[in-house]
Amino acid sequence: MTDTVNAIVLATELTAAWLSNPNTRADADAVPAFLTSIHASLATLASGEPQQGVAAPEPAEHVPAVTVRKSLASPDRIISMIDGKPYRMLRRHLSTHGLTPDEYRSRYKLKADYPMVAPAYSEARRDMAKKIGLGRKPKAAAAVEPAAAPAPTRKPRRAKGAAPAD
């Protein structure tokens, strides 16, 4: 009894949330149909039985657009195995397809060290980082500054309107 009550309450709350969405435009006839379908789905989930007409999705066989050798043939670009287009860096391209680098590697059975960045691009970024000084360890303050010579002494400033002292 409590499972049925909880399913009804939950279905009612979900329907209310669906209706409170400003992008939802529902007719008066659509609301009871939506509530009934939500309740049926919740009751099916609560019982633990598989839903009718819903088959478990079979894992799709992903066929690479190019071979591994061809994808790494150019030092300037890496060719994506998803669509066969060249990229300097694959990470953003993979995120648009909802993949992480590890998922991409496992999907196409690539080695763990398969690069996500073209070698020439990586080298250019490395050279730029070295040029601006990234990666260097800070030197000791004494080694950077040579022995300091005594600072020249300055004459004290005279007050405004005061006569110069001779």
Coordinates of C-alpha atoms in Angstrom, one line a residue:
M1 CA 0.0 0.0 0.0
T2 CA 2.8 2.5 0.9
D3 CA 4.6 1.7 -2.4
T4 CA 1.4 2.6 -4.3
V5 CA 0.9 5.8 -2.3
N6 CA 4.6 6.8 -2.8
A7 CA 4.3 6.1 -6.5
I8 CA 1.1 8.3 -6.7
V9 CA 2.8 11.1 -4.7
L10 CA 5.9 10.9 -6.7
A11 CA 4.0 10.9 -10.0
T12 CA 2.0 13.9 -8.9
E13 CA 5.2 15.8 -7.9
L14 CA 6.8 15.0 -11.3
T15 CA 3.7 16.1 -13.2
A16 CA 3.6 19.4 -11.2
A17 CA 7.3 20.0 -11.9
W18 CA 6.6 19.3 -15.6
L19 CA 3.7 21.7 -15.7
S20 CA 5.7 24.4 -13.8
N21 CA 8.3 24.4 -16.5
P22 CA 7.7 27.6 -18.6
N23 CA 8.7 25.8 -21.8
T24 CA 6.0 23.1 -21.4
R25 CA 2.7 23.8 -23.1
A26 CA 0.2 21.2 -22.3
D27 CA -3.5 20.9 -23.2
A28 CA -6.0 19.9 -20.5
D29 CA -6.2 16.4 -22.1
A30 CA -2.4 15.9 -22.0
V31 CA -2.0 16.3 -18.2
P32 CA -4.0 13.2 -17.1
A33 CA -2.3 11.2 -19.9
F34 CA 1.1 12.3 -18.7
L35 CA 0.2 11.6 -15.0
T36 CA -1.0 8.1 -16.0
S37 CA 2.2 7.3 -18.0
I38 CA 4.5 8.6 -15.2
H39 CA 2.6 6.5 -12.6
A40 CA 2.8 3.4 -14.7
S41 CA 6.5 3.9 -15.2
L42 CA 7.1 4.4 -11.5
A43 CA 5.1 1.3 -10.6
T44 CA 7.1 -0.7 -13.1
L45 CA 10.3 0.6 -11.7
A46 CA 9.2 -0.1 -8.1
S47 CA 8.2 -3.7 -9.0
G48 CA 11.6 -4.4 -10.5
E49 CA 10.2 -6.0 -13.6
P50 CA 11.6 -5.0 -17.0
Q51 CA 9.4 -2.6 -19.0
Q52 CA 7.5 -4.1 -21.9
G53 CA 8.7 -3.1 -25.3
V54 CA 12.0 -1.7 -24.0
A55 CA 14.9 -3.9 -24.9
A56 CA 18.3 -3.5 -23.3
P57 CA 20.4 -1.5 -25.7
E58 CA 23.1 -3.5 -27.4
P59 CA 26.5 -2.0 -27.4
A60 CA 27.0 -0.5 -30.8
E61 CA 30.1 -1.6 -32.7
H62 CA 32.1 1.5 -33.5
V63 CA 33.9 1.3 -36.7
P64 CA 36.8 3.7 -37.0
A65 CA 36.8 6.1 -39.9
V66 CA 40.6 5.6 -40.4
T67 CA 43.2 3.2 -39.3
V68 CA 45.4 3.9 -36.3
R69 CA 48.5 4.2 -38.5
K70 CA 46.7 6.8 -40.8
S71 CA 45.4 8.8 -37.8
L72 CA 49.0 9.3 -36.6
A73 CA 50.6 9.7 -40.0
S74 CA 51.1 13.5 -40.0
P75 CA 53.0 15.3 -37.3
D76 CA 50.8 18.3 -37.8
R77 CA 47.4 16.7 -37.3
I78 CA 45.7 13.7 -35.6
I79 CA 42.9 12.3 -37.6
S80 CA 39.8 11.5 -35.5
M81 CA 38.5 7.9 -35.7
I82 CA 35.0 9.2 -35.1
D83 CA 34.6 11.3 -38.3
G84 CA 37.9 11.1 -40.1
K85 CA 38.7 14.8 -39.8
P86 CA 42.1 16.2 -38.8
Y87 CA 42.6 18.0 -35.5
R88 CA 45.6 19.5 -33.7
M89 CA 44.0 18.5 -30.4
L90 CA 41.3 15.9 -29.9
R91 CA 40.1 16.7 -26.4
R92 CA 37.5 19.3 -27.3
H93 CA 36.3 17.3 -30.3
L94 CA 35.8 14.3 -28.1
S95 CA 33.8 16.3 -25.5
T96 CA 31.4 17.4 -28.3
H97 CA 30.7 13.7 -28.8
G98 CA 30.4 13.0 -25.0
L99 CA 33.6 11.1 -24.7
T100 CA 36.7 11.3 -22.5
P101 CA 40.1 10.4 -23.9
D102 CA 40.0 7.1 -21.9
E103 CA 36.6 6.2 -23.4
Y104 CA 37.8 7.1 -26.9
R105 CA 40.8 4.9 -26.4
S106 CA 38.7 2.0 -25.1
R107 CA 36.1 2.4 -27.8
Y108 CA 38.6 2.0 -30.6
K109 CA 40.9 -0.4 -28.7
L110 CA 43.9 2.1 -28.7
K111 CA 46.9 1.8 -26.4
A112 CA 47.0 3.9 -23.2
D113 CA 49.7 6.1 -24.7
Y114 CA 47.8 7.1 -27.8
P115 CA 48.3 10.8 -28.1
M116 CA 45.5 13.4 -27.9
V117 CA 47.6 16.2 -29.3
A118 CA 49.5 16.4 -32.6
P119 CA 53.3 16.1 -32.1
A120 CA 54.1 19.4 -33.9
Y121 CA 51.5 21.3 -31.9
S122 CA 52.8 19.8 -28.7
E123 CA 56.4 20.8 -29.6
A124 CA 55.3 24.4 -30.5
R125 CA 53.6 24.7 -27.1
R126 CA 56.6 23.3 -25.3
D127 CA 58.9 25.7 -27.0
M128 CA 56.7 28.7 -26.2
A129 CA 56.5 27.6 -22.5
K130 CA 60.3 27.3 -22.3
K131 CA 60.6 30.8 -24.0
I132 CA 58.5 32.5 -21.3
G133 CA 60.3 30.6 -18.5
L134 CA 57.7 28.0 -17.4
G135 CA 59.2 24.9 -15.8
R136 CA 62.3 26.5 -14.4
K137 CA 63.1 26.2 -10.8
P138 CA 63.4 29.5 -8.9
K139 CA 67.0 30.5 -8.3
A140 CA 68.3 31.4 -4.8
A141 CA 68.1 35.2 -4.1
A142 CA 71.8 35.4 -3.4
A143 CA 72.7 33.8 -6.7
V144 CA 70.5 36.1 -8.7
E145 CA 71.7 39.4 -7.2
P146 CA 75.5 40.0 -7.2
A147 CA 77.1 41.5 -4.1
A148 CA 75.3 44.8 -3.6
A149 CA 77.4 47.9 -3.7
P150 CA 76.6 50.5 -1.1
A151 CA 73.8 52.7 -2.2
P152 CA 74.8 56.3 -3.0
T153 CA 73.7 58.7 -0.3
R154 CA 71.5 61.5 -1.2
K155 CA 71.5 65.0 0.1
P156 CA 68.6 65.8 2.3
R157 CA 65.9 67.8 0.7
R158 CA 65.5 71.4 1.8
A159 CA 62.3 72.8 2.9
K160 CA 60.3 75.0 0.5
G161 CA 61.2 78.6 0.8
A162 CA 64.3 77.9 2.8
A163 CA 67.5 79.6 1.7
P164 CA 70.2 77.3 0.4
A165 CA 72.8 76.3 2.9
D166 CA 76.4 77.1 2.0

